[in-house]
Amino acid sequence: MNEFGNQRHSDDEMYFWLCQMARQVDTAILIIDPKKGYTINFANHIFTRLTEYSELDLMGNTLSTLYGPLTDLLNEQAIQESIENGLTFKTSSFHYRKDGSAFWNEVSNLPVRNLNGELQYSVLIMKDVTESINVESLIELERDVYFSLENGESIDEVLGNICSNVETTFGKKCHCSIVIHNKSNHSVKYYGEFADELITIDKNLHILDVREERQHLVKKPVIVRDIQSSNLSKKYKQLIDKFNLQSLWSQPILNTEGEVIGLFTMYFEQEAEPQEVDFKFLNRIAPIVTLALKYFEQKNAIRLLAYQDVSTGLNNLEQFKNTMNALIEHGCEGYLYIIEPGEYQKIVDIYGRQGGDEILRQLASRLQNVRTFEDSILARYTNSSIIVASRLGMKEIKISQQEREGILFEPYFIDNKEVYVTLKVGTSGFCETITLNEAIRQADTALSSAIKATGTVVKRFEEGLIESVEREMNVLAHIPHGLKNAEFFPMLQPKVNIETGKIKSFEALARWISADLGFVSPAQFIPVAENTGNIYKIDRDIFRKVLQWQKQRLETGFKMYQVSVNISPSHFYNPSFVEGSIKLIEQYGIDPQYIKFEITESIELENVMRAKRIINELNEYGIATSIDDFGVGYSSLSYLQQLPFEEIKIDKSFVDNLADPRMNAVIKTIIQLSNDLNMESVAEGIETEEQHLELKRLGCDIGQGYYYYKPMKLEDIDQLLEDQKLNI
Ligand code: C2E
Ligand code: CA
Ligand code: CA
């Protein structure tokens, strides 16, 4: 035999030996001849059992016998190249059995060379690793899901990722979808490659699928081998045709209570029959979705607690600041508005905390419905206020008349009862050069100033405001000293009979000349005293000095006049107000008919009953009452008839606008109403003859204002009355 013959002989021996070995082991083995176009020379019985191909089927064929629609051909090419070059490798291929079912085939190559080092054969050792690949990918998936959720990825991203993960595990021709039906808001959400297509298919179909048809199939996957001939073909036609779908496997997704809340579906572009491992896979994938949803829900709840105001459902300040800081960092500029219902405290007194929360919630939703506020950011700021950030300043905000009225004049509802509120708004600008905290502080300062004004007011922050806050603090600090040193005193302003021009009575107006601060206007110290609970001290001080003056007149034998004393609401509702007042009057020995209390009109809602009781008690004793600043609030007309006031004072702001036909009509109505209710009508702040004449024409009883007299010192009043007596 020649050399070649010898070689041939030893190669045959090796081949024989390889086959022998392959027959004895219990793994699937193929022997391939790399020189003859990768043809299969030998397959052991384990291999034929695994693939259901007989030896005859395989002989002379190549590995491509095992390919199927989902086989990754690039990977197969790499396998061929490795075989050709005699390289060892290990890889997993998606291969098919004779019956068309697929499996993950772990292929390792063992190149066999002859004595001369020439590549003779490839021994391919194969193993069905479908189950472990599935398990691995599921474990990986599960880990991914938690990792993503932990890192703040949205549930949308996470479920989308689950779909694409499964698609890669199963090969290119598998498409995945998750449909979740949210029972609480009836929304249906779609994830995965077909999300867009599924949305265009009737939404109700999915809800139905999920809620009814599948309800009884709990836990069992639905397998449709041939979609075309199934009853789904019509419903899903659009999808089936577009992607040439053949089969689908669908697994219900249950919530932790075991109810069906969604579907996990895999669509195949070829007929696909699930194996036992696939069923296992389906059974394990659904709970991952359930867990992801549950986990997300919990994380969300925790997040909400951290960033939401639980009682109103609005964002909290923390969240507001986070959002705003990010925006400001990106150069965003705009305006902050801190908005507080003027009646917040009263509402809490009557309806409790929930009442206050409810008002803020309703206010926020009204604001969010205003078109210009659409892209604004809103949060609860304090107990009593909300904060809004908008790109627009006051002047640019265009609110239609209708929207404005909706916010301001429509009643709010608490426990089905109508509540009217006025809004106090403080605003300031924000930009990159001013910190958010600074901007908030400025809006807050502006709000403090808005709170002091009557009605609905918007105050812009100005540097002067800080000074004014400082001044207020200063005022507040000096009030006790002022009271102790008798720095407060009343001035009297006559109230005249409009018809005759004769002085009928007086109103006492507090004045303060402080040793340290000089003259302080009541417009400044009254609100400070009201806000800090000191007002009753000033009221009583003034009252006492008025009684003192009257006592003097009584003792001198002068004519007595009724004097109105202003009483702040908080003082008026104080339980010892009536008793304390009566005690004082008796102490000075003054006939109660010479006293009247003016109460600022802010009586609302349940307060009506309390107010009524107090007014009645005063009336019984002979003290008259007057409702001050009438018309500034919104609610009074309807309560007026229930309250036995003797006098109604029309606010100066109405008198100022007498020329406006609408205002004129309102004043006319108020005067008529007071006539009907046997109340005296008083117009305050009359400055001109025209106003005087017009009010006279409208039948107003009494006038007060600079047109007649300014507020005067007590001794000047005595003098005035003396002079008038002489003139008569
Ligand atoms: P008010 O009760 O509405 O008093 C009328 C205010 O209008 C007074 O301001 C009075 O001086 C002013 N006034 C009267 N006629 C005219 C006019 O023709 N033109 C203009 N422009 N103003 C006129 P004043 O004295 O500055 O008092 C301001 C507010 O302070 C009062 O408004 C009242 O609410 C409150 N106030 C004054 N004294 C007391 C007090 O002793 N106790 C309480 N609780 N509040 C008081
Ligand atoms: Ca008054
Ligand atoms: Ca007034």
mmCIF file with all atom_site columns, C-alpha atoms and ligand atoms in Angstrom, residues 493 507-511 521-523 525-527 530 535 538-540 542-543 565-569 571 598 600 628-629 649 651-652 656 684-687 691 704-711, ligand 1:
data_model
loop_
_atom_site.group_PDB
_atom_site.id
_atom_site.type_symbol
_atom_site.label_atom_id
_atom_site.label_alt_id
_atom_site.label_comp_id
_atom_site.label_asym_id
_atom_site.label_entity_id
_atom_site.label_seq_id
_atom_site.pdbx_PDB_ins_code
_atom_site.Cartn_x
_atom_site.Cartn_y
_atom_site.Cartn_z
_atom_site.occupancy
_atom_site.B_iso_or_equiv
_atom_site.pdbx_formal_charge
_atom_site.auth_seq_id
_atom_site.auth_comp_id
_atom_site.auth_asym_id
_atom_site.auth_atom_id
_atom_site.pdbx_PDB_model_num
ATOM   1  C CA  . GLN A 1 493 ? -67.120 111.266 61.924 1.00 0.00 ? 493 GLN A CA  1
ATOM   2  C CA  . GLU A 1 507 ? -68.858 106.775 63.893 1.00 0.00 ? 507 GLU A CA  1
ATOM   3  C CA  . ALA A 1 508 ? -65.806 106.350 66.083 1.00 0.00 ? 508 ALA A CA  1
ATOM   4  C CA  . LEU A 1 509 ? -62.630 105.724 64.107 1.00 0.00 ? 509 LEU A CA  1
ATOM   5  C CA  . ALA A 1 510 ? -59.496 104.652 65.893 1.00 0.00 ? 510 ALA A CA  1
ATOM   6  C CA  . ARG A 1 511 ? -56.355 106.747 65.662 1.00 0.00 ? 511 ARG A CA  1
ATOM   7  C CA  . SER A 1 521 ? -52.881 104.749 59.923 1.00 0.00 ? 521 SER A CA  1
ATOM   8  C CA  . PRO A 1 522 ? -55.720 102.403 60.950 1.00 0.00 ? 522 PRO A CA  1
ATOM   9  C CA  . ALA A 1 523 ? -55.379 100.829 57.511 1.00 0.00 ? 523 ALA A CA  1
ATOM   10 C CA  . PHE A 1 525 ? -52.557 98.742  62.507 1.00 0.00 ? 525 PHE A CA  1
ATOM   11 C CA  . ILE A 1 526 ? -56.124 97.383  62.323 1.00 0.00 ? 526 ILE A CA  1
ATOM   12 C CA  . PRO A 1 527 ? -55.220 94.434  60.042 1.00 0.00 ? 527 PRO A CA  1
ATOM   13 C CA  . GLU A 1 530 ? -56.786 91.558  63.618 1.00 0.00 ? 530 GLU A CA  1
ATOM   14 C CA  . ILE A 1 535 ? -57.946 93.749  67.917 1.00 0.00 ? 535 ILE A CA  1
ATOM   15 C CA  . ILE A 1 538 ? -58.075 98.223  70.587 1.00 0.00 ? 538 ILE A CA  1
ATOM   16 C CA  . ASP A 1 539 ? -61.846 97.950  70.069 1.00 0.00 ? 539 ASP A CA  1
ATOM   17 C CA  . ARG A 1 540 ? -62.422 98.025  73.815 1.00 0.00 ? 540 ARG A CA  1
ATOM   18 C CA  . ILE A 1 542 ? -61.803 102.972 71.709 1.00 0.00 ? 542 ILE A CA  1
ATOM   19 C CA  . PHE A 1 543 ? -65.194 101.916 73.080 1.00 0.00 ? 543 PHE A CA  1
ATOM   20 C CA  . VAL A 1 565 ? -68.093 101.674 67.383 1.00 0.00 ? 565 VAL A CA  1
ATOM   21 C CA  . ASN A 1 566 ? -66.320 99.347  64.963 1.00 0.00 ? 566 ASN A CA  1
ATOM   22 C CA  . ILE A 1 567 ? -66.054 95.750  66.079 1.00 0.00 ? 567 ILE A CA  1
ATOM   23 C CA  . SER A 1 568 ? -63.873 93.280  64.242 1.00 0.00 ? 568 SER A CA  1
ATOM   24 C CA  . PRO A 1 569 ? -65.422 89.883  63.415 1.00 0.00 ? 569 PRO A CA  1
ATOM   25 C CA  . HIS A 1 571 ? -64.041 90.162  68.556 1.00 0.00 ? 571 HIS A CA  1
ATOM   26 C CA  . GLU A 1 598 ? -70.610 98.220  63.284 1.00 0.00 ? 598 GLU A CA  1
ATOM   27 C CA  . THR A 1 600 ? -67.739 94.199  58.980 1.00 0.00 ? 600 THR A CA  1
ATOM   28 C CA  . ASP A 1 628 ? -70.404 97.487  57.642 1.00 0.00 ? 628 ASP A CA  1
ATOM   29 C CA  . ASP A 1 629 ? -68.779 97.434  54.207 1.00 0.00 ? 629 ASP A CA  1
ATOM   30 C CA  . LYS A 1 649 ? -73.618 100.522 55.395 1.00 0.00 ? 649 LYS A CA  1
ATOM   31 C CA  . ASP A 1 651 ? -69.293 100.355 51.031 1.00 0.00 ? 651 ASP A CA  1
ATOM   32 C CA  . LYS A 1 652 ? -67.380 103.284 49.619 1.00 0.00 ? 652 LYS A CA  1
ATOM   33 C CA  . ASP A 1 656 ? -67.275 105.625 44.060 1.00 0.00 ? 656 ASP A CA  1
ATOM   34 C CA  . GLU A 1 684 ? -70.133 105.912 53.336 1.00 0.00 ? 684 GLU A CA  1
ATOM   35 C CA  . GLY A 1 685 ? -67.289 107.748 51.678 1.00 0.00 ? 685 GLY A CA  1
ATOM   36 C CA  . ILE A 1 686 ? -69.423 110.410 49.997 1.00 0.00 ? 686 ILE A CA  1
ATOM   37 C CA  . GLU A 1 687 ? -67.038 112.985 48.643 1.00 0.00 ? 687 GLU A CA  1
ATOM   38 C CA  . GLN A 1 691 ? -72.791 111.490 44.878 1.00 0.00 ? 691 GLN A CA  1
ATOM   39 C CA  . GLN A 1 704 ? -71.147 109.835 55.747 1.00 0.00 ? 704 GLN A CA  1
ATOM   40 C CA  . GLY A 1 705 ? -68.041 111.188 54.105 1.00 0.00 ? 705 GLY A CA  1
ATOM   41 C CA  . TYR A 1 706 ? -65.683 114.071 53.544 1.00 0.00 ? 706 TYR A CA  1
ATOM   42 C CA  . TYR A 1 707 ? -68.412 115.845 51.594 1.00 0.00 ? 707 TYR A CA  1
ATOM   43 C CA  . TYR A 1 708 ? -70.144 116.421 54.937 1.00 0.00 ? 708 TYR A CA  1
ATOM   44 C CA  . TYR A 1 709 ? -67.477 116.043 57.604 1.00 0.00 ? 709 TYR A CA  1
ATOM   45 C CA  . LYS A 1 710 ? -64.081 114.448 58.075 1.00 0.00 ? 710 LYS A CA  1
ATOM   46 C CA  . PRO A 1 711 ? -63.383 112.438 61.211 1.00 0.00 ? 711 PRO A CA  1
HETATM 47 P P1  . C2E B 2 .   ? -64.671 101.805 57.962 1.00 0.00 ? 1   C2E B P1  1
HETATM 48 O O1  . C2E B 2 .   ? -65.353 101.295 59.162 1.00 0.00 ? 1   C2E B O1  1
HETATM 49 O O2  . C2E B 2 .   ? -65.296 101.480 56.638 1.00 0.00 ? 1   C2E B O2  1
HETATM 50 O O3  . C2E B 2 .   ? -64.538 103.351 58.130 1.00 0.00 ? 1   C2E B O3  1
HETATM 51 C C1  . C2E B 2 .   ? -64.672 104.265 57.122 1.00 0.00 ? 1   C2E B C1  1
HETATM 52 C C2  . C2E B 2 .   ? -63.344 104.700 56.660 1.00 0.00 ? 1   C2E B C2  1
HETATM 53 O O4  . C2E B 2 .   ? -63.497 105.603 55.590 1.00 0.00 ? 1   C2E B O4  1
HETATM 54 C C3  . C2E B 2 .   ? -62.537 105.464 57.692 1.00 0.00 ? 1   C2E B C3  1
HETATM 55 O O5  . C2E B 2 .   ? -61.186 105.227 57.454 1.00 0.00 ? 1   C2E B O5  1
HETATM 56 C C4  . C2E B 2 .   ? -62.851 106.894 57.366 1.00 0.00 ? 1   C2E B C4  1
HETATM 57 O O6  . C2E B 2 .   ? -61.886 107.807 57.853 1.00 0.00 ? 1   C2E B O6  1
HETATM 58 C C5  . C2E B 2 .   ? -62.860 106.842 55.887 1.00 0.00 ? 1   C2E B C5  1
HETATM 59 N N1  . C2E B 2 .   ? -63.713 107.858 55.259 1.00 0.00 ? 1   C2E B N1  1
HETATM 60 C C6  . C2E B 2 .   ? -64.837 108.436 55.721 1.00 0.00 ? 1   C2E B C6  1
HETATM 61 N N2  . C2E B 2 .   ? -65.332 109.322 54.812 1.00 0.00 ? 1   C2E B N2  1
HETATM 62 C C7  . C2E B 2 .   ? -64.491 109.269 53.732 1.00 0.00 ? 1   C2E B C7  1
HETATM 63 C C8  . C2E B 2 .   ? -64.484 109.927 52.459 1.00 0.00 ? 1   C2E B C8  1
HETATM 64 O O7  . C2E B 2 .   ? -65.335 110.730 52.117 1.00 0.00 ? 1   C2E B O7  1
HETATM 65 N N3  . C2E B 2 .   ? -63.444 109.601 51.621 1.00 0.00 ? 1   C2E B N3  1
HETATM 66 C C9  . C2E B 2 .   ? -62.482 108.710 51.972 1.00 0.00 ? 1   C2E B C9  1
HETATM 67 N N4  . C2E B 2 .   ? -61.507 108.424 51.109 1.00 0.00 ? 1   C2E B N4  1
HETATM 68 N N5  . C2E B 2 .   ? -62.481 108.049 53.163 1.00 0.00 ? 1   C2E B N5  1
HETATM 69 C C10 . C2E B 2 .   ? -63.482 108.342 54.031 1.00 0.00 ? 1   C2E B C10 1
HETATM 70 P P2  . C2E B 2 .   ? -60.157 105.000 58.622 1.00 0.00 ? 1   C2E B P2  1
HETATM 71 O O8  . C2E B 2 .   ? -60.465 105.880 59.736 1.00 0.00 ? 1   C2E B O8  1
HETATM 72 O O9  . C2E B 2 .   ? -58.796 105.044 57.994 1.00 0.00 ? 1   C2E B O9  1
HETATM 73 O O10 . C2E B 2 .   ? -60.488 103.533 59.057 1.00 0.00 ? 1   C2E B O10 1
HETATM 74 C C11 . C2E B 2 .   ? -60.253 102.462 58.213 1.00 0.00 ? 1   C2E B C11 1
HETATM 75 C C12 . C2E B 2 .   ? -60.916 101.223 58.690 1.00 0.00 ? 1   C2E B C12 1
HETATM 76 O O11 . C2E B 2 .   ? -60.336 100.786 59.899 1.00 0.00 ? 1   C2E B O11 1
HETATM 77 C C13 . C2E B 2 .   ? -62.384 101.390 59.024 1.00 0.00 ? 1   C2E B C13 1
HETATM 78 O O12 . C2E B 2 .   ? -63.167 101.296 57.885 1.00 0.00 ? 1   C2E B O12 1
HETATM 79 C C14 . C2E B 2 .   ? -62.602 100.253 59.973 1.00 0.00 ? 1   C2E B C14 1
HETATM 80 O O13 . C2E B 2 .   ? -62.893 99.094  59.279 1.00 0.00 ? 1   C2E B O13 1
HETATM 81 C C15 . C2E B 2 .   ? -61.301 100.129 60.647 1.00 0.00 ? 1   C2E B C15 1
HETATM 82 N N6  . C2E B 2 .   ? -61.364 100.740 61.979 1.00 0.00 ? 1   C2E B N6  1
HETATM 83 C C16 . C2E B 2 .   ? -61.229 102.041 62.361 1.00 0.00 ? 1   C2E B C16 1
HETATM 84 N N7  . C2E B 2 .   ? -61.336 102.146 63.685 1.00 0.00 ? 1   C2E B N7  1
HETATM 85 C C17 . C2E B 2 .   ? -61.569 100.899 64.165 1.00 0.00 ? 1   C2E B C17 1
HETATM 86 C C18 . C2E B 2 .   ? -61.786 100.359 65.498 1.00 0.00 ? 1   C2E B C18 1
HETATM 87 O O14 . C2E B 2 .   ? -61.816 101.052 66.538 1.00 0.00 ? 1   C2E B O14 1
HETATM 88 N N8  . C2E B 2 .   ? -61.961 99.035  65.594 1.00 0.00 ? 1   C2E B N8  1
HETATM 89 C C19 . C2E B 2 .   ? -61.984 98.232  64.485 1.00 0.00 ? 1   C2E B C19 1
HETATM 90 N N9  . C2E B 2 .   ? -62.174 96.941  64.671 1.00 0.00 ? 1   C2E B N9  1
HETATM 91 N N10 . C2E B 2 .   ? -61.791 98.699  63.258 1.00 0.00 ? 1   C2E B N10 1
HETATM 92 C C20 . C2E B 2 .   ? -61.596 100.021 63.102 1.00 0.00 ? 1   C2E B C20 1
#
